[in-house]
CSV table of C-alpha atoms in Angstrom, one decimal:
chain,number,residue,atom,x,y,z
A,660,UNK,CA,14.8,15.1,7.1
A,661,UNK,CA,14.3,11.4,7.8
A,662,UNK,CA,13.9,9.1,4.8
A,663,UNK,CA,12.0,5.8,5.0
A,664,UNK,CA,12.1,3.4,2.0
A,665,UNK,CA,8.7,1.9,1.6
A,666,UNK,CA,8.3,-1.9,0.9
A,667,UNK,CA,7.4,-3.1,-2.6
A,668,UNK,CA,3.8,-4.0,-1.5
A,669,UNK,CA,1.8,-1.6,0.6
A,670,UNK,CA,-1.0,-3.8,1.9
A,671,UNK,CA,-2.3,-5.6,5.0
A,672,UNK,CA,0.9,-7.7,5.3
A,673,UNK,CA,3.0,-4.6,6.1
A,674,UNK,CA,0.5,-2.3,7.7
A,675,UNK,CA,1.3,-2.9,11.3
A,676,UNK,CA,5.1,-2.7,11.0
A,677,UNK,CA,5.0,0.2,8.6
A,678,UNK,CA,2.7,2.2,11.0
A,679,UNK,CA,5.3,1.7,13.7
A,680,UNK,CA,8.1,2.7,11.4
A,681,UNK,CA,6.4,5.9,10.3
A,682,UNK,CA,5.2,6.9,13.8
A,683,UNK,CA,8.8,6.5,15.1
A,684,UNK,CA,9.7,9.4,12.9
A,685,UNK,CA,7.0,11.7,14.2
A,686,UNK,CA,8.1,15.1,15.4
A,687,UNK,CA,10.2,16.0,12.4
A,688,UNK,CA,10.0,16.2,8.7
A,689,UNK,CA,9.8,12.9,6.8
A,690,UNK,CA,10.2,11.6,3.3
A,691,UNK,CA,8.8,8.3,2.3
A,692,UNK,CA,10.7,6.7,-0.7
A,693,UNK,CA,8.1,5.0,-2.9
A,694,UNK,CA,10.5,4.3,-5.8
A,695,UNK,CA,10.3,0.6,-5.2
A,696,UNK,CA,6.6,0.3,-4.6
A,697,UNK,CA,4.9,-2.2,-7.1
A,698,UNK,CA,1.5,-2.5,-5.3
A,699,UNK,CA,-0.5,0.1,-3.4
A,700,UNK,CA,-3.6,-1.4,-1.7
A,701,UNK,CA,-6.4,0.5,0.0
A,702,UNK,CA,-5.1,-0.1,3.5
A,703,UNK,CA,-1.6,1.1,2.4
A,704,UNK,CA,-3.2,4.2,1.0
A,705,UNK,CA,-5.2,4.8,4.2
A,706,UNK,CA,-2.1,4.5,6.2
A,707,UNK,CA,-0.2,7.1,4.1
A,708,UNK,CA,-3.1,9.5,4.1
A,709,UNK,CA,-3.4,9.3,7.9
A,710,UNK,CA,0.3,9.9,8.2
A,711,UNK,CA,0.2,12.9,5.9
A,712,UNK,CA,-2.7,14.4,7.9
A,713,UNK,CA,-0.9,13.9,11.1
A,714,UNK,CA,2.4,15.5,9.9
A,715,UNK,CA,0.3,18.4,8.5
A,716,UNK,CA,-1.4,18.9,11.9
A,717,UNK,CA,2.0,18.7,13.6
A,718,UNK,CA,3.3,21.4,11.3
A,719,UNK,CA,6.0,19.2,9.8
A,720,UNK,CA,7.0,18.5,6.2
A,721,UNK,CA,5.7,15.2,4.7
A,722,UNK,CA,6.7,13.9,1.3
A,723,UNK,CA,6.4,10.8,-0.8
A,724,UNK,CA,9.4,11.0,-3.2
A,725,UNK,CA,10.5,9.5,-5.4
A,726,UNK,CA,7.5,7.5,-6.5
A,727,UNK,CA,7.4,4.5,-8.9
A,728,UNK,CA,5.1,4.5,-11.9
A,729,UNK,CA,3.1,1.8,-10.3
A,730,UNK,CA,2.6,3.9,-7.2
A,731,UNK,CA,1.4,6.9,-9.2
A,732,UNK,CA,-0.8,4.6,-11.3
A,733,UNK,CA,-2.5,3.2,-8.2
A,734,UNK,CA,-3.0,6.8,-6.8
A,735,UNK,CA,-4.8,7.6,-10.1
A,736,UNK,CA,-7.0,4.6,-9.8
A,737,UNK,CA,-8.0,5.7,-6.3
A,738,UNK,CA,-8.7,9.2,-7.7
A,739,UNK,CA,-5.9,11.0,-6.0
A,740,UNK,CA,-3.1,13.1,-7.2
A,741,UNK,CA,0.4,13.0,-5.6
A,742,UNK,CA,-0.3,16.5,-4.2
A,743,UNK,CA,-3.5,15.3,-2.7
A,744,UNK,CA,-1.8,12.4,-1.0
A,745,UNK,CA,0.9,14.7,0.5
A,746,UNK,CA,-1.9,17.0,1.8
A,747,UNK,CA,-3.7,14.1,3.5
A,748,UNK,CA,-6.3,13.7,0.8
A,749,UNK,CA,-7.2,17.3,0.1
A,750,UNK,CA,-6.1,19.2,-3.0
């Protein structure tokens, strides 16, 4: 399984490069390491949800582990659980 450490801020400033990095791992299982994330913006969340949906459609495992407290707190503010994120937005 490929592991990609996420940047500390998931926002517009990293969206394009992070999209490229994640898509380069398509075709196999992937784990995104969110242990160092201090800020999760709406665009960053959209990117992660789209990736989770794509991996699910491809029949591949997708995980965001480990996660920082700030990351989980931001998910909660957006009304999502970690499980919902990994399922592409559905519980």
